[in-house]
XYZ file of C-alpha atoms in Angstrom:
434
model
C 10.917 25.711 21.551
C 9.689 26.167 18.048
C 10.642 24.654 14.493
C 10.738 27.646 11.373
C 11.329 27.278 7.854
C 12.342 30.083 5.617
C 13.099 29.143 1.854
C 12.326 29.517 -1.564
C 11.838 26.644 -4.540
C 11.136 26.462 -8.010
C 7.705 27.216 -7.053
C 8.053 30.866 -5.815
C 11.863 31.901 -7.669
C 13.311 31.769 -11.009
C 16.548 29.910 -11.657
C 18.203 33.067 -11.551
C 17.046 34.370 -8.240
C 18.099 30.341 -6.820
C 21.482 30.680 -8.096
C 22.435 33.876 -6.207
C 21.021 32.438 -2.840
C 22.565 28.685 -3.489
C 25.379 27.419 -0.389
C 28.628 25.718 -1.870
C 28.430 21.777 -0.692
C 31.699 21.863 0.422
C 31.520 25.120 2.529
C 28.444 24.744 4.767
C 30.951 25.409 7.808
C 30.772 29.182 7.752
C 26.743 29.736 7.282
C 25.989 27.001 9.657
C 27.938 28.519 12.364
C 26.792 32.230 11.696
C 22.885 30.885 11.940
C 23.447 29.465 15.259
C 25.371 32.648 16.151
C 21.868 34.518 15.652
C 20.355 35.819 18.887
C 17.273 33.300 19.720
C 18.629 30.446 17.005
C 19.557 27.637 19.079
C 19.821 25.161 15.828
C 19.955 25.139 11.775
C 19.861 22.959 8.862
C 20.713 24.356 5.303
C 19.144 22.445 2.451
C 20.625 23.816 -0.919
C 19.588 22.176 -4.102
C 18.907 23.264 -7.850
C 15.265 23.557 -7.109
C 14.998 24.797 -3.633
C 17.243 27.015 -0.795
C 15.717 26.047 2.681
C 16.857 26.815 6.030
C 15.422 24.787 9.240
C 16.014 26.316 12.762
C 14.931 26.124 16.328
C 13.795 29.344 18.419
C 12.014 30.707 20.972
C 10.690 33.832 18.935
C 9.055 33.114 15.984
C 8.918 36.278 13.780
C 12.133 37.238 14.997
C 13.774 34.579 14.405
C 12.015 34.334 10.688
C 13.215 38.226 10.247
C 16.763 37.414 11.352
C 17.325 34.749 8.672
C 15.767 36.496 6.370
C 18.530 38.871 6.728
C 20.793 36.492 7.049
C 20.325 35.432 3.321
C 20.327 38.702 2.140
C 23.691 39.689 3.980
C 25.336 36.239 3.176
C 24.613 36.501 -0.107
C 25.035 40.151 -0.692
C 21.282 40.405 -2.262
C 18.780 43.376 -1.398
C 16.353 41.780 1.286
C 13.749 44.321 -0.907
C 14.108 41.941 -3.990
C 14.664 38.605 -2.055
C 11.679 38.470 0.433
C 8.722 38.801 -2.126
C 10.271 35.052 -3.429
C 10.440 33.854 0.395
C 8.026 31.179 2.118
C 7.936 31.114 5.849
C 6.791 28.243 8.249
C 6.182 27.262 11.667
C 5.011 24.680 14.319
C 2.876 22.126 12.496
C 3.141 24.045 9.090
C 6.665 23.892 9.149
C 6.596 20.058 10.221
C 4.030 19.175 7.400
C 6.759 21.290 4.949
C 9.654 19.564 5.554
C 7.896 16.128 6.134
C 6.280 16.610 2.107
C 9.590 18.104 1.169
C 11.462 14.672 2.149
C 8.792 12.697 0.777
C 9.151 13.940 -2.491
C 5.680 15.983 -2.849
C 6.754 19.318 -3.653
C 8.963 18.195 -6.245
C 9.292 19.725 -9.321
C 8.917 16.124 -10.587
C 6.832 14.205 -7.629
C 8.224 11.544 -6.767
C 11.493 11.788 -7.705
C 14.247 10.351 -5.437
C 17.641 12.930 -5.161
C 15.661 15.049 -2.727
C 15.812 12.500 0.116
C 19.395 12.408 -0.512
C 19.669 16.023 -0.430
C 18.326 16.468 2.545
C 20.533 13.500 4.439
C 23.460 15.356 2.987
C 22.486 18.608 4.428
C 21.336 16.844 8.086
C 25.155 15.287 7.788
C 26.874 18.942 7.354
C 24.643 20.170 10.449
C 25.717 17.160 12.419
C 29.475 17.410 11.518
C 29.646 21.036 12.644
C 27.120 20.354 15.487
C 24.634 23.045 14.589
C 21.870 20.309 14.799
C 20.471 19.738 18.316
C 18.349 17.163 20.109
C 15.057 18.723 18.406
C 16.289 18.836 14.665
C 17.997 15.736 15.103
C 14.776 13.947 15.854
C 12.831 16.259 13.419
C 15.173 14.787 10.641
C 15.023 11.272 11.607
C 11.288 11.660 11.368
C 11.507 13.330 7.984
C 13.354 10.246 6.752
C 11.416 7.413 7.960
C 8.086 9.353 6.584
C 9.825 9.188 3.303
C 10.528 5.798 3.721
C 7.070 5.070 4.145
C 5.663 6.663 1.525
C 8.380 5.040 -0.897
C 7.175 1.553 0.567
C 3.355 2.239 1.071
C 2.063 4.091 -2.020
C 3.814 3.519 -5.776
C 4.694 7.157 -6.016
C 8.041 6.783 -7.629
C 7.781 3.204 -9.666
C 6.618 4.390 -12.844
C 8.801 6.685 -15.418
C 7.995 10.082 -15.435
C 10.791 11.481 -18.201
C 10.492 10.084 -21.878
C 14.317 8.763 -21.420
C 13.065 6.623 -18.368
C 9.791 5.527 -20.238
C 11.894 4.159 -23.094
C 13.324 1.919 -20.457
C 10.031 1.394 -18.966
C 8.627 0.220 -22.267
C 12.035 -2.149 -23.072
C 11.486 -3.965 -19.919
C 7.977 -4.515 -20.738
C 9.277 -6.219 -24.220
C 12.425 -8.030 -23.279
C 12.088 -8.466 -19.625
C 15.603 -9.115 -18.822
C 17.771 -6.193 -19.816
C 21.012 -7.779 -18.708
C 22.083 -9.477 -22.006
C 20.942 -6.654 -23.976
C 22.910 -4.328 -26.490
C 21.830 -0.330 -26.653
C 22.507 1.501 -30.114
C 22.501 5.235 -30.082
C 21.759 6.479 -33.360
C 22.968 10.472 -32.930
C 24.925 11.713 -29.823
C 21.903 14.274 -28.880
C 21.188 14.641 -24.862
C 17.878 12.893 -25.014
C 19.723 9.711 -26.156
C 22.702 10.423 -23.954
C 19.980 10.680 -20.618
C 18.121 7.206 -22.236
C 21.431 5.530 -22.485
C 22.216 6.496 -18.872
C 19.078 5.084 -17.926
C 19.558 1.760 -19.666
C 23.098 1.399 -18.114
C 21.606 1.737 -15.188
C 18.995 -1.062 -15.791
C 22.086 -3.373 -16.687
C 22.089 -3.279 -20.068
C 25.005 -5.371 -21.360
C 26.757 -2.922 -23.402
C 26.046 0.321 -25.851
C 27.170 1.270 -29.373
C 26.984 4.945 -30.536
C 27.036 5.993 -34.247
C 26.604 9.469 -35.477
C 27.802 11.287 -38.849
C 30.678 13.407 -36.730
C 32.455 9.921 -35.944
C 34.545 12.036 -33.490
C 31.111 12.783 -31.360
C 30.620 8.845 -31.582
C 33.748 8.149 -30.023
C 33.404 10.683 -27.084
C 30.211 9.123 -26.251
C 31.150 5.541 -26.403
C 34.059 6.572 -24.132
C 31.839 7.736 -21.634
C 29.491 4.707 -21.417
C 32.568 2.227 -22.275
C 30.981 1.076 -25.297
C 31.775 0.899 -28.727
C 31.683 3.678 -31.717
C 30.383 2.673 -34.793
C 31.330 4.876 -38.114
C 27.917 5.957 -39.323
C 28.583 4.587 -43.006
C 28.759 1.113 -41.177
C 25.254 1.527 -39.240
C 23.724 -1.335 -41.423
C 26.367 -3.546 -40.923
C 26.357 -3.501 -37.260
C 22.724 -2.763 -36.723
C 21.782 -6.600 -35.938
C 24.034 -6.776 -33.045
C 22.046 -3.809 -31.121
C 18.373 -5.525 -29.648
C 17.282 -1.688 -28.496
C 18.088 1.080 -31.034
C 17.211 4.964 -29.824
C 17.683 7.359 -32.777
C 17.811 11.161 -32.383
C 19.305 12.310 -35.788
C 17.904 15.456 -36.762
C 18.234 14.393 -39.898
C 15.583 15.673 -42.783
C 14.256 12.357 -43.727
C 13.654 8.891 -42.322
C 16.973 7.236 -42.171
C 15.835 3.427 -41.559
C 12.776 1.834 -43.272
C 11.096 -1.625 -43.342
C 13.138 -2.999 -46.359
C 16.325 -1.778 -44.933
C 15.361 -4.452 -41.724
C 15.414 -7.550 -43.955
C 18.849 -8.199 -43.791
C 19.229 -7.443 -40.233
C 16.258 -9.427 -38.730
C 17.597 -12.160 -41.434
C 21.209 -12.471 -39.668
C 19.592 -11.931 -35.922
C 17.566 -15.311 -36.395
C 14.638 -13.261 -36.430
C 14.899 -12.067 -32.296
C 12.933 -9.035 -31.481
C 14.038 -5.680 -31.840
C 13.242 -2.766 -29.960
C 12.943 0.801 -31.585
C 12.750 4.358 -29.865
C 12.475 7.128 -32.565
C 12.676 10.368 -30.251
C 13.682 12.676 -33.434
C 11.086 15.315 -35.104
C 11.192 15.082 -37.845
C 11.389 11.246 -37.278
C 14.286 9.054 -38.301
C 12.463 5.628 -38.474
C 9.634 4.969 -40.864
C 6.390 3.925 -39.328
C 6.019 0.818 -41.829
C 9.129 -0.886 -39.694
C 6.518 -1.812 -36.842
C 4.495 -4.104 -39.612
C 8.168 -5.990 -39.575
C 7.954 -9.573 -37.522
C 9.355 -9.624 -34.166
C 10.153 -5.370 -34.684
C 8.669 -2.808 -32.398
C 8.306 0.876 -32.869
C 7.640 3.690 -30.393
C 7.877 7.408 -30.984
C 8.381 10.318 -28.851
C 4.626 10.734 -29.008
C 4.356 7.105 -27.606
C 6.676 7.729 -25.014
C 4.852 11.045 -23.790
C 1.717 8.901 -23.631
C 3.341 6.477 -21.294
C 4.588 9.935 -19.342
C 0.982 11.227 -19.032
C -0.604 7.994 -17.885
C 2.440 7.781 -15.190
C 2.238 11.044 -14.110
C -1.646 10.620 -13.689
C -0.995 7.528 -11.468
C 1.921 9.730 -9.441
C -0.729 12.027 -8.568
C -3.438 9.547 -7.443
C -0.488 8.072 -5.220
C 0.439 11.415 -4.126
C -3.000 11.682 -2.387
C -1.908 8.054 -0.231
C 1.321 9.894 0.522
C -0.429 12.904 1.930
C -2.307 10.942 4.505
C 0.860 9.361 5.701
C 2.218 12.864 6.011
C -0.787 13.773 8.291
C -0.253 11.031 10.339
C 3.378 11.225 11.004
C 3.040 15.088 12.043
C 0.700 13.979 14.743
C 3.164 11.711 16.310
C 6.138 14.211 16.058
C 4.136 17.281 17.452
C 3.173 15.149 20.483
C 7.051 14.408 21.011
C 7.786 18.239 20.268
C 4.873 19.437 22.647
C 6.134 16.830 25.121
C 9.684 18.915 25.600
C 7.600 21.998 26.983
C 5.267 20.036 28.908
C 7.408 17.501 30.732
C 9.961 19.750 32.540
C 7.116 22.237 33.605
C 4.872 19.411 35.338
C 8.218 18.002 36.922
C 8.789 21.931 38.019
C 5.540 22.722 39.125
C 5.271 19.422 41.176
C 8.838 20.501 42.704
C 7.837 24.246 43.251
C 4.333 22.412 45.126
C 6.080 19.823 47.069
C 9.084 22.597 48.375
C 5.904 24.536 49.648
C 4.487 21.609 51.062
C 7.391 20.381 52.927
C 8.273 23.929 54.113
C 4.997 24.627 55.928
C 4.555 20.570 57.538
C 8.350 21.565 59.089
C 7.235 24.377 60.785
C 3.916 22.978 62.014
C 5.714 19.790 63.033
C 8.355 21.763 64.937
C 5.867 23.724 67.204
C 3.727 20.434 68.061
C 5.784 18.653 71.000
C 3.299 15.810 71.270
C 3.231 14.519 67.728
C 3.651 11.008 67.572
C 5.901 9.894 64.577
C 2.419 7.855 63.402
C 0.498 11.582 63.689
C 3.443 12.769 61.669
C 2.902 10.496 59.166
C -0.562 10.844 58.621
C 0.355 14.852 58.326
C 2.632 13.831 55.421
C 0.011 11.815 53.580
C -2.351 14.618 53.948
C -0.101 17.155 52.547
C 0.547 15.203 49.927
C -2.895 14.230 49.321
C -3.694 17.833 48.894
C -1.000 18.648 47.021
C -1.821 15.740 44.549
C -5.627 16.945 44.113
C -4.747 20.776 43.829
C -2.086 19.605 40.929
C -4.168 17.131 38.992
C -6.473 19.580 36.890
C -3.258 21.953 35.404
C -1.177 18.768 35.250
C -4.015 16.523 33.169
C -4.380 19.865 30.747
C -0.868 20.316 30.049
C -0.608 16.544 29.577
C -3.217 16.811 26.891
C -2.256 20.124 25.310
C 1.000 17.870 24.896
C -0.763 15.658 22.487
C -1.297 17.774 20.055
C -2.995 21.201 21.348
C -2.043 24.404 22.361
C 0.549 23.811 25.067
C 2.379 27.387 24.799
C -0.020 29.771 26.799
C -0.706 27.249 29.337
C 3.106 26.423 29.647
C 3.962 30.234 29.773
C 1.294 30.582 32.089
C 1.972 28.425 34.431
C 5.921 29.678 34.456
C 5.035 33.222 34.995
C 2.297 32.566 37.638
C 4.442 30.126 40.046
C 7.985 31.618 38.848
C 9.405 27.930 37.826
C 12.611 27.735 37.383
C 12.912 25.239 35.025
C 17.222 24.543 35.757
C 17.390 21.167 34.864
C 14.133 19.644 35.886
C 12.923 16.847 33.671
C 16.064 15.626 32.161
C 15.562 12.013 32.785
C 12.155 12.605 31.133
C 13.519 14.346 28.327
C 15.680 11.237 27.585
C 13.160 8.741 27.719
C 11.107 10.741 25.199
C 14.047 11.172 23.102
C 14.262 7.492 22.799
């Protein structure tokens, strides 16, 4: 049984293609059941996010399984296969395992180290479990992928630093104030960047949010979103002393805050520190405010420098994460290979033992003066011969089951000795699954 992956991502397909083959998260029942109804597809999971659509499946027919899944994607979304196929990638065996482990660990994400993808894969697995389209192989596979992602996050710093301008602002504020729980944020302007930064600040525990904008209705709307307070733009300097952190992005053609504007503000604050983040271009805040005592100003360029340094750090940590992935691939592949090896060994021994017993019974039946002691010795002799004959192929299979090519050996033995596996190895498989 082989694991295969068929999919596309931000690396292989533009958004206009990705959105056409996306699956609605609340309507997974139908496509999942259609997948496992495809000949030779025994298990299936669909991962569908804004950046990727991937199908993880189990099959004995690698090439045929991949071709049928490609056709399924095209037919399900009424998309010409010829146009879709150029954006698709496929993996099987060890490369499929590596790919999914890397995806779960966010090594294949648009922003390396982002945490969302792991939750999205867990959700996808939840649907497959709910609709019973995953089984012993994909269940074990996805749980291993989750543990790999956990190792990567705990043993590396791949997700410990900000790689967006908005979150870099939070990171800098934390360096200045240490604790943000008693701090108030003021947004000057109501643009997308200010809104995103405010969400990050709230997620990091700031006490409250104030919003001011030249269009007061827009300020009110955004303030309500954050359960904050709207401030009329003309009252900015009357209210500014209440803010510890100020994010400004107004689109004004000139600076709206200068050093002299802060004299009265800082007097009313009794010189408590203020952190200004100017993400506007042209700038909203005069660089001279940095010279005011206990005032800290960072521009969008400063934030970009932080992001660039953090991206470099993540790239270095990604190397450590790849080593973890490589370690875990071997462990899972060993278990996967054992699913083929164990029942084959059991069936092979059963076939030899069947022949041994049949021939021994014929011999004993015609041996009139054979004593019970002699019969025991014949039993031991035939057992010893059988064990010696089976030792080389059994050892070879077990060695292959630890990461080598088992498929050729398994197929050859099954064909040569006409092995009927039936329920052979059920107990051993249960132990392996644990």
